[in-house]
Structure formats: structure tokens, C-alpha cells
Coordinates of C-alpha atoms in Angstrom, one line a residue:
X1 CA -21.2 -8.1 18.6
X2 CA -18.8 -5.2 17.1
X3 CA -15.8 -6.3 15.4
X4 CA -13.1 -5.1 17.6
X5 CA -10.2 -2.7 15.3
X6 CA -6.6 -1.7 15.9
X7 CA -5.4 0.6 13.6
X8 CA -1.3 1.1 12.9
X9 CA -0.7 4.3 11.5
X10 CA -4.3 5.6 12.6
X11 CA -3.0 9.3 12.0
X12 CA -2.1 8.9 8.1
X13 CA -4.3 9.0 5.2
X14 CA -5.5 5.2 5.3
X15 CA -5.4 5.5 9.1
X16 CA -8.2 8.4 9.4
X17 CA -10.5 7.1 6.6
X18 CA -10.6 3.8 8.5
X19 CA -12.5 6.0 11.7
X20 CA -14.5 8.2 8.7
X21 CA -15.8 4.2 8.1
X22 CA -16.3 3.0 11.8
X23 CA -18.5 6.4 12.3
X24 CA -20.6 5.9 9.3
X25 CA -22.2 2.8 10.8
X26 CA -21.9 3.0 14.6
X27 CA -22.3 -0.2 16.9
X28 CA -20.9 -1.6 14.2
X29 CA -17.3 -1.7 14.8
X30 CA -15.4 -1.0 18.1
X31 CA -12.0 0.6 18.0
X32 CA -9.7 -1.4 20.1
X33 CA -6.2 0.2 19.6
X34 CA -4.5 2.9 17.7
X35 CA -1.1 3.6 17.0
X36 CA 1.0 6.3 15.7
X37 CA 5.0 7.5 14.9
X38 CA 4.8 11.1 16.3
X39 CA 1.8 12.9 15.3
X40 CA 0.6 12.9 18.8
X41 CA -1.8 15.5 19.2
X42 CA -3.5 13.6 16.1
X43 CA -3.7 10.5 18.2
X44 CA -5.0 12.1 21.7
X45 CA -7.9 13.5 20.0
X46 CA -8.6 10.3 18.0
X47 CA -8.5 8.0 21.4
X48 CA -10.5 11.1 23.3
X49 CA -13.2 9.7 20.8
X50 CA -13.3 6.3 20.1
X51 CA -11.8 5.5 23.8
X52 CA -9.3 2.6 22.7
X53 CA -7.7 0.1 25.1
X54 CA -4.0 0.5 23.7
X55 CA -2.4 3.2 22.1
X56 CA 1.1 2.6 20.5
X57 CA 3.7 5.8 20.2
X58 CA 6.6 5.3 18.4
X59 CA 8.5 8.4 19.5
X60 CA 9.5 7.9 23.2
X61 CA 10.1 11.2 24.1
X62 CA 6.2 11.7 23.7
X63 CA 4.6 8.7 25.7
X64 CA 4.3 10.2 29.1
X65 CA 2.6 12.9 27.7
X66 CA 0.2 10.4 25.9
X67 CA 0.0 8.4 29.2
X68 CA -1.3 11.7 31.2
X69 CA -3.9 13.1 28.4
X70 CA -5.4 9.2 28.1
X71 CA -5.6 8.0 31.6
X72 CA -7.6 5.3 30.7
X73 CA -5.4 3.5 27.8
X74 CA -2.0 1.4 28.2
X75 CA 0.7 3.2 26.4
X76 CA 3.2 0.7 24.8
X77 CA 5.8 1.6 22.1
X78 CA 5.5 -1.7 20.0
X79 CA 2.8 -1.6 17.2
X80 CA 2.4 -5.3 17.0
X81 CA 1.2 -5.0 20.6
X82 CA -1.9 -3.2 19.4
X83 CA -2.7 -6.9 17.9
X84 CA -4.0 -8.6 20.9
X85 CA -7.2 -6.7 21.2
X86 CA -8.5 -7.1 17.9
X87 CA -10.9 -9.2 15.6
X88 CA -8.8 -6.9 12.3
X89 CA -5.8 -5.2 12.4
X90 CA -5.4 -2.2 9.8
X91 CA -1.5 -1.9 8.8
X92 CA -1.5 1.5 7.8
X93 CA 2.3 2.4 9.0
X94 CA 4.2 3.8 5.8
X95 CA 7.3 1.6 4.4
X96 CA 9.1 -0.9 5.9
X97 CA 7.8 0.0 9.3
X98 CA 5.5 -1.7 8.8
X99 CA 6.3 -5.3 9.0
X100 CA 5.8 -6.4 12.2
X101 CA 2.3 -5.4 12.3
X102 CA 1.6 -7.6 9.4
X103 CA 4.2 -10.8 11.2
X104 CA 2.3 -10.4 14.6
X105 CA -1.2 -9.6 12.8
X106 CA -0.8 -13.0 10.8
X107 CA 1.3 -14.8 13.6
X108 CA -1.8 -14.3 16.0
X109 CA -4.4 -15.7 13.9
X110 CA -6.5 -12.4 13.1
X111 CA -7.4 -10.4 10.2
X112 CA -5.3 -8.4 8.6
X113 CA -6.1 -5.5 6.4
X114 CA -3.3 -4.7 4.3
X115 CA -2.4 -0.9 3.5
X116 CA 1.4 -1.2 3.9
X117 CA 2.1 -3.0 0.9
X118 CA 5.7 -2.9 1.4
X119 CA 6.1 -5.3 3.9
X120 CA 4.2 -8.1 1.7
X121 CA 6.7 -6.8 -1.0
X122 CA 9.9 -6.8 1.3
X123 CA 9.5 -10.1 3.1
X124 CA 7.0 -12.1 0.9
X125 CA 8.7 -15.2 1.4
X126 CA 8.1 -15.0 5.0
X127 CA 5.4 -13.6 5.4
X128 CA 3.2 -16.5 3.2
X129 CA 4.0 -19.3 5.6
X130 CA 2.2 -17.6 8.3
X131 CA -0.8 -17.0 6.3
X132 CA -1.9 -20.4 6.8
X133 CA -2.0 -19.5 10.1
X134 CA -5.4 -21.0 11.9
X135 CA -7.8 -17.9 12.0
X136 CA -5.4 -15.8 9.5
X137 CA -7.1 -13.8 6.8
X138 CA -5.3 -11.1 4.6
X139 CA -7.5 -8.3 3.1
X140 CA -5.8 -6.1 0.9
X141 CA -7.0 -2.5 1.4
X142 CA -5.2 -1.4 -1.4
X143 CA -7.8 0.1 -3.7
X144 CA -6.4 -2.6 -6.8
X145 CA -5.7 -5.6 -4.9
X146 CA -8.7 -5.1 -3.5
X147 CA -10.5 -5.2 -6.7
X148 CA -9.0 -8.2 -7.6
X149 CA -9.7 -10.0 -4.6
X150 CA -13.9 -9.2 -5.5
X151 CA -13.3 -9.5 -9.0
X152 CA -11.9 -13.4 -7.9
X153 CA -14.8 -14.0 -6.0
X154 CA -16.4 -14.5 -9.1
X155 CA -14.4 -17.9 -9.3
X156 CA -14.2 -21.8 -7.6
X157 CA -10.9 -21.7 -8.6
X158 CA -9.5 -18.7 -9.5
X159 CA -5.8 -19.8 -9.4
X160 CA -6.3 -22.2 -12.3
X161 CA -9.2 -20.3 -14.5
X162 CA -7.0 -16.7 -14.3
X163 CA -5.7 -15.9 -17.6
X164 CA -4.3 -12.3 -16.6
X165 CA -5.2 -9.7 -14.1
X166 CA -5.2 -6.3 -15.2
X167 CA -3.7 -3.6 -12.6
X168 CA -5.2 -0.3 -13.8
X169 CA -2.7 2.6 -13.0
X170 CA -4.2 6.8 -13.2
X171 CA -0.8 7.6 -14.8
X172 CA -0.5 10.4 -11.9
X173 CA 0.4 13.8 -12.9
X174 CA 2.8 13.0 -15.8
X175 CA 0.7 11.0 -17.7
X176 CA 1.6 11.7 -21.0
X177 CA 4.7 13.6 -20.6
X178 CA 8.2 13.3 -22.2
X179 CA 11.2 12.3 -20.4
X180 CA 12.5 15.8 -21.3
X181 CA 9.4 17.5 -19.9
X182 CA 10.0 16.6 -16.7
X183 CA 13.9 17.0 -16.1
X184 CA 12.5 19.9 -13.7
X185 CA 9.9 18.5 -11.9
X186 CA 8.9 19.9 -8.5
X187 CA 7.9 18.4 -5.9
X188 CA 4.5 20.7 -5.4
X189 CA 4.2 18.9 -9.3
X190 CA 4.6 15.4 -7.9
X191 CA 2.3 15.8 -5.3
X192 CA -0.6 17.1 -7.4
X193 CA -2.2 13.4 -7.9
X194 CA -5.0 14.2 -9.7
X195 CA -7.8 11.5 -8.4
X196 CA -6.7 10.4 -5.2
X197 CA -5.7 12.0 -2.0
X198 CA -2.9 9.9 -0.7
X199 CA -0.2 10.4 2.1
X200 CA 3.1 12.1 0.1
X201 CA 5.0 8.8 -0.1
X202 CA 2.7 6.8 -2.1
X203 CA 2.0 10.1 -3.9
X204 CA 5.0 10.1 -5.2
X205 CA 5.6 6.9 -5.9
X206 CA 2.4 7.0 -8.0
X207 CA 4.0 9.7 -10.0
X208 CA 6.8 7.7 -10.8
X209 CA 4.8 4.3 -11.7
X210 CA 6.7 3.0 -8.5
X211 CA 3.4 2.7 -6.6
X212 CA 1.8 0.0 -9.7
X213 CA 5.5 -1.6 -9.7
X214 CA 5.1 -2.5 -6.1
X215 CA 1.5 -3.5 -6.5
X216 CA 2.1 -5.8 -9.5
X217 CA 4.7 -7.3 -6.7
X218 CA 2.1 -7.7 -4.0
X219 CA -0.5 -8.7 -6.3
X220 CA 2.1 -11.7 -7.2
X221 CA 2.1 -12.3 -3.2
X222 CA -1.3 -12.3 -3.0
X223 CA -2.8 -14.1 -5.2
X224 CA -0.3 -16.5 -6.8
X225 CA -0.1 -15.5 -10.2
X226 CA 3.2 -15.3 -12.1
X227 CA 4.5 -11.9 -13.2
X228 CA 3.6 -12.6 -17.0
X229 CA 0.1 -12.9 -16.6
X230 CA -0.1 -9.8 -14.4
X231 CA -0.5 -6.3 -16.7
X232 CA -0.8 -2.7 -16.2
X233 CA -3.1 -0.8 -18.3
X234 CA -3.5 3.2 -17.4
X235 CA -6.6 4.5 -16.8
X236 CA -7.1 8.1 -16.2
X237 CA -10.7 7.9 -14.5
X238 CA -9.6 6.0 -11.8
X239 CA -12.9 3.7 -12.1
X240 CA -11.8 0.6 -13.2
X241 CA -9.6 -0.5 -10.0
X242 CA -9.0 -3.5 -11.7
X243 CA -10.0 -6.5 -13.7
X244 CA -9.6 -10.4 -13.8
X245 CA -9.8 -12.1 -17.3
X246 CA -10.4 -15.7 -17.1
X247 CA -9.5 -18.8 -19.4
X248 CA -13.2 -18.3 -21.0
X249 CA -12.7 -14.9 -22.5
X250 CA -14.3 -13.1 -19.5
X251 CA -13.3 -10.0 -17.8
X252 CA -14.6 -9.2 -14.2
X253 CA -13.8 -5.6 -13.2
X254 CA -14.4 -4.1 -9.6
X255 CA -15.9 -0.3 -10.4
X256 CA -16.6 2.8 -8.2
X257 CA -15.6 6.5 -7.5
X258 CA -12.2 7.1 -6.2
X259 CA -12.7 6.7 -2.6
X260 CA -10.2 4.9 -0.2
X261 CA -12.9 4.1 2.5
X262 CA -14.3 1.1 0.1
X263 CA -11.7 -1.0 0.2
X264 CA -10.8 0.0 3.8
X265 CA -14.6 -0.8 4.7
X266 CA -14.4 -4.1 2.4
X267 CA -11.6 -5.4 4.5
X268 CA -13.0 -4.3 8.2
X269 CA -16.5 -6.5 7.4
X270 CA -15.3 -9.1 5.4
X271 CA -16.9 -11.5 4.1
X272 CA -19.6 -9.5 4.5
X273 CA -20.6 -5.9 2.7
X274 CA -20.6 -2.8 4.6
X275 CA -24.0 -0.9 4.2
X276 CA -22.7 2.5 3.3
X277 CA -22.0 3.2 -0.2
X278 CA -19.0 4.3 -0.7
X279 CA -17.5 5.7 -4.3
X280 CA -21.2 4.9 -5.8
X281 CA -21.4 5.6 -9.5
X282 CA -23.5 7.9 -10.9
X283 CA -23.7 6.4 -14.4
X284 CA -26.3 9.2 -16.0
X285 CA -23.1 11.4 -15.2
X286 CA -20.2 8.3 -16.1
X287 CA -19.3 9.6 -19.6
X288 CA -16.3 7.6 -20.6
X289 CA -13.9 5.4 -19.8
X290 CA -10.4 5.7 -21.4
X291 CA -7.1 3.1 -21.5
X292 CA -3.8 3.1 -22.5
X293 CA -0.6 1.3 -21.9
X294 CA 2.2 2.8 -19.9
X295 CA 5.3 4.5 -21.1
X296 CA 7.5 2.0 -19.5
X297 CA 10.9 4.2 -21.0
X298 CA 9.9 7.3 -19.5
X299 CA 8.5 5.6 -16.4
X300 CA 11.4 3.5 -15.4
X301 CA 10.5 2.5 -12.0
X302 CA 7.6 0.0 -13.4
X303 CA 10.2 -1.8 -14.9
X304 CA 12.0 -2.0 -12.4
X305 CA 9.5 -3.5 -10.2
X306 CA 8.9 -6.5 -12.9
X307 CA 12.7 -7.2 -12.6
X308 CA 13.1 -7.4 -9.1
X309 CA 9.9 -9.3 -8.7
X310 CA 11.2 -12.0 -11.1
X311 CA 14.7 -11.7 -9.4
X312 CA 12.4 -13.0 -6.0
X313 CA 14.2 -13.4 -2.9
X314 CA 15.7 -10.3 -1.1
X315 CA 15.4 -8.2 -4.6
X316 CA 11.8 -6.6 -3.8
X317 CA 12.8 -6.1 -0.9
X318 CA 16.2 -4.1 -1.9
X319 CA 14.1 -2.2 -4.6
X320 CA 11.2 -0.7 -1.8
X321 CA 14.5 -0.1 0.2
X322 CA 16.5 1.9 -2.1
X323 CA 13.1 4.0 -3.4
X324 CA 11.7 4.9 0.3
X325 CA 15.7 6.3 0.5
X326 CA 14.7 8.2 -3.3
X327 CA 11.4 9.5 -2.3
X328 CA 12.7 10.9 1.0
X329 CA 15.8 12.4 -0.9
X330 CA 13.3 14.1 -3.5
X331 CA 10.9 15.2 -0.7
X332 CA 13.7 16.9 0.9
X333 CA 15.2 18.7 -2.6
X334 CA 18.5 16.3 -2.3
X335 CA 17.6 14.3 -5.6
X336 CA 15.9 15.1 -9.0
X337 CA 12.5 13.2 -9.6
X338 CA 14.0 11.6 -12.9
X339 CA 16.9 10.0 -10.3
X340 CA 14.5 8.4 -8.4
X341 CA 14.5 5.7 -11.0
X342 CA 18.3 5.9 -11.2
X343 CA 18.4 4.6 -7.3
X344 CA 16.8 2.3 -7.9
X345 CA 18.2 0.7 -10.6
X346 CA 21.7 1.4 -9.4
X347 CA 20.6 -0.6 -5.8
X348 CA 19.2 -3.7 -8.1
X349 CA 22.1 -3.7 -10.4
X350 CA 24.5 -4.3 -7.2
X351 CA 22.5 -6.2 -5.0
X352 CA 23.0 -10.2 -4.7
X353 CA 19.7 -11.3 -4.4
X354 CA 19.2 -14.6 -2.2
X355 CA 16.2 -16.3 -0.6
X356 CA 15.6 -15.3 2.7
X357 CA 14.7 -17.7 5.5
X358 CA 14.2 -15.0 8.6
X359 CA 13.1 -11.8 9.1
X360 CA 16.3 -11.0 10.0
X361 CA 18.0 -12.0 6.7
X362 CA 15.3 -8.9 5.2
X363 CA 16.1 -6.7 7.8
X364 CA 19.8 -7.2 6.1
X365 CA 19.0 -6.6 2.8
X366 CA 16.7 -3.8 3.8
X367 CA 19.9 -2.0 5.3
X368 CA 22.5 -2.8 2.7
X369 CA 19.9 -1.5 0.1
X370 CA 19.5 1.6 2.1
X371 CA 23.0 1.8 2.3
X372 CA 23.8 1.7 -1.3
X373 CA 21.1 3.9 -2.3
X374 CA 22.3 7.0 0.2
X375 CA 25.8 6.8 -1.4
X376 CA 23.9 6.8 -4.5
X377 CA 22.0 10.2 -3.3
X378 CA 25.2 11.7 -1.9
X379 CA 27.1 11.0 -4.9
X380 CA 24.4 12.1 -7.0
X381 CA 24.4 15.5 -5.3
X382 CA 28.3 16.4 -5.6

């Protein structure tokens, strides 16, 4: 029988590599719901194809429109009602948006494949206790956390036999540049990643080493490992997606081309393989593989991400807050790419961190972050 997949955010980057997977190996999956913010004519012609039950709109002025061109879907405006249908639910809704796909995903017993790695980050503390939901499985679709979760594979217990996992980072399209080389940076600059094709806020927040901050966060989420056992090591190729080193001296690294639709195809037929090869290596062609460590003083934001990730409590949370208010100030020329860092820091240095007990208690530290960080931009810009 075909596994049955919703896809949140099915008009993005993650979102349309997820259908370039279910078409490579029809009868194999069966596309249950989609759901998108406000790129409708993107989601008509997606649900024209694969003839999903639900489709989720998350601009109301648009759903009768939707309702009329798909006669034969229900039209909701809630993502996490996309859930029901599905055997996995792909979160591929950008930011904090994203949360209550992965709460209801979880909540309801079903598979989630994680591409919104800022709702792990934001509201970690809640979200674990409904992992042990009966039926619940996370699947990170992140190409890294990915990696690690077949590089642990390798273990019987993996929690106790990890010495260190290794997050490999490209170095984006500074690598190697001063601080003083990119006072100007534009944001055509910032968006030229030079091995993967991304949506523009993760682009950008690869750029600034924001991205690997808030993976080295999830990846503490994840899998349970404490923050000094977790490094980043850059590697330009973009081959090495990651690595596990155990107690013995051994190093299990997860390899392929840069190509999103691996992991997104690892987490839709989990446990199992999918049978098209994605990213395969060419290795008469594989040449070299190069690594260095980051430049942590020019590249403030990874910093940052250790220090709010062993702050806990609502301080990841108020860190992905206060950059998603950066990145959208950058993207629309209101704030230098060297200030992004600046927010960021300026958010952490006034926010009370505390352990939340509710999604609500997020939602508040979400706002007050958000706050903070857009009298930071306004300030910044007078």
C-alpha cells in the first residue's frame, strides 16, 4: 500500500523536491494533503497533479478561489489539519510557523519529517514529551541531521558510545573572508550559496553560520548529546554531511552529492531505502575533500547559537526569533548583513531565559524576542 504524504510548505524549496521524490517512484507514495502561505497558483497546479484530499491556504483572502479551481479537495486554513490523512507529514513551512505542524504531527502519532528546524529549536522542551508519543517517529530532513541519524544507525547504543558528532558546514559565500570584507555585503552576495539551492531564508542564514548554529541546537534536540561533544568543521565540498565518532576511535560519515531530495526521500520511506539514487558519487571524478574550522569572530552568529543552546529554556527560542526579524530586515535593505549578528546578540543579552511548560509560554518569548529585535532594527537604521 502507498505511504500516504501531507506536505506543509509544499510550494518552497523542501516542499517541491518532496513531489520531484514521490514522481521518481510512482505507486510508491500517495500525496494526501498539501499546504501553502500564499503562493497559490503554485499549489492549484501541484493538487491539479497529485489530486490531494486537503489543501491548507494560509492567506484567507485566497481560499475561495482555491475552493473553485479544486472542486474535489476540502479547503481548511489550519496546517496541522493536513495531519489526519497521512502515514508522514513533511514540515516544510519556514520559521516559527511552523510549529504546529510538528505539535499535531507528533501529537497524532505519525511520522514526521522535519525541514523546519526552528520549531525543534524554539520549543524543544515541548516538543520531546510528545515524541514518545505511540506511533511517533521524527525524521530529520535536514541534510546534516540526517546524516547523523544514518551515521547512528551504525550503533546499539549510540547515546552512550558517541564521543562527538561532527556538523560539517560549506562556509557559504564568505568562507574565508575578513570581517572588513564584508562591511558591504549585498544581499544578491548573500544569496549566491555556492552548493546548495535553498529557499532565501536559510540561504542567508547559511551565510552568516546562523543556519549550523541552529542545527547544532536541533541536533542537541535530536539526539541527546550535550553541546560540548557536538562540533562544526567547514567543508567546502558539501560531501561529508556529517560524521559520528565513537568512544573506539571510529568515525562514521554519511556521503553524497549535494542534493536535498536524499534526505527528504530517507525520511518519506523510513526505515526502509528509497530505490532512486539520489546525490550518487561519482568517485573516478571525487578529487578531494577539504576541512577547516570556522572563523567563529567573523562569523558571530555560530556563537551565538552555542550560547543560547546552553542558556536552554526560552533562549533558542528568543535567538531564531530575533534572527528571522534580522534576515527579513536584511532581505528588505533595512539592516547591514554584519548586524544581523548584532540582533541577535543584543535579543540574548536582554532576554530572561526560563523553562517553558506550554506552548504558549514560547509563543511569549517568541514575541518579546521579536519585539526587542525590531527596536533593535529601527534603532539601528536612525
Amino acid at each position: 500500500m502507498a505511504v500516504r504524504v501531507a506536505i506543509a510548505g509544499s510550494s518552497g524549496s523542501i516542499g517541491t523536491q518532496t513531489l520531484d521524490v514521490v514522481r521518481a517512484e510512482p505507486g510508491r507514495y500517495e500525496v494526501t494533503a498539501l499546504g501553502v502561505g500564499s503562493s497559490i497558483d503554485v499549489l492549484i497546479e501541484q493538487a491539479q497533479e497529485f489530486r490531494p484530499e486537503v489543501v491548507a491556504v494560509a492567506d484567507p483572502a485566497r481560499r475561495a478561489e482555491v475552493a473553485a479551481a479544486l472542486p474535489f479537495a476540502t479547503v481548511v486554513d489550519d496546517f496541522a489539519d493536513l495531519v489526519g490523512p497521512a502515514d508522514v507529514v513533511v514540515n516544510a513551512v519556514v520559521g516559527f510557523a511552523g510549529l504546529p505542524v510538528t505539535l499535531g504531527t507528533l501529537a497524532a502519532g505519525k511520522r514526521l519529517a522535519l525541514a523546519n528546524k526552528e520549531s525543534l529549536i524554539a520549543a524543544g522542551p515541548v516538543v520531546q514529551p510528545l515524541r514518545s508519543t505511540p506511533g511517533a517517529e521524527l525524521v530529520p530532513v535536514d541534510s546534516e541531521h540526517c546524516a547523523v541519524h544514518q551515521c547512528l544507525r551504525s550503533s546499539d547504543a549510540p547515546v552512550r558510545e558517541i564521543s562527538r558528532l561532527l556538523m560539517t558546514a560549506s562556509g557559504g559565500p564568505f568562507r574565508g573572508r575578513s570581517a572588513a570584507e564584508l562591511a558591504d555585503v549585498t544581499v544578491e552576495q548573500a544569496l549566491a550559496h555556492p552548493t546548495w539551492s535553498m529557499g532565501p531564508k536559510i540561504t542567508i542564514d547559511s551565510s552568516t553560520l546562523m543556519n549550523k548554529g541552529l542545527e547544532v541546537i536541533e541536533a542537541h534536540e535530536l539526539f541527546g548529546v550535550p553541546f560540548d561533544q557536538i562540533e562544526v568543521v567547514v567543508h567546502p565540498q558539501s560531501v561529508v554531511h556529517s560524521m559520528a565518532e565513537f568512544t573506539d576511535g571510529a568515525t562514521i560519515a554519511q556521503l553524497s552529492l549535494p542534493d536535498m531530495r536524499l534526505p527528504i526521500a530517507y525520511a518519506l520511506a523510513y526505515p526502509a531505502r528509497s530505490g532512486t539514487p539520489f546525490g550518487r558519487i561519482d568517485w573516478a571524478q571525487l578529487s578531494r575533500l577539504d576541512f577547516e574550522p570556522p572563523d567563529t569572530d567573523t562569523f558571530g552568529c555560530l556563537g551565538l547559537a552555542y550560547q543560547a543552546g546552553r542558556a536552554g529554556g526560552t533562549a533558542p527560542a528568543a535567538l531564531s526569533a530575533a534572527n528571522e526579524v534580522a534576515v527579513d530586515a536584511f532581505l528588505d535593505g533595512r539592516l547591514a548583513w554584519r548586524q544581523i549578528a548584532e540582533v541577535g546578540d543584543a535579543v540574548l543579552d536582554r532576554h530572561d531565559a526560563r523553562m517553558p511548560s506550554t506552548v504558549d509560554d514560547v509563543i511569549d518569548a517568541d514575541h518579546e524576542a521579536r519585539r526587542l529585535a525590531f527596536d533593535y532594527v529601527t534603532y539601528a537604521r536612525t
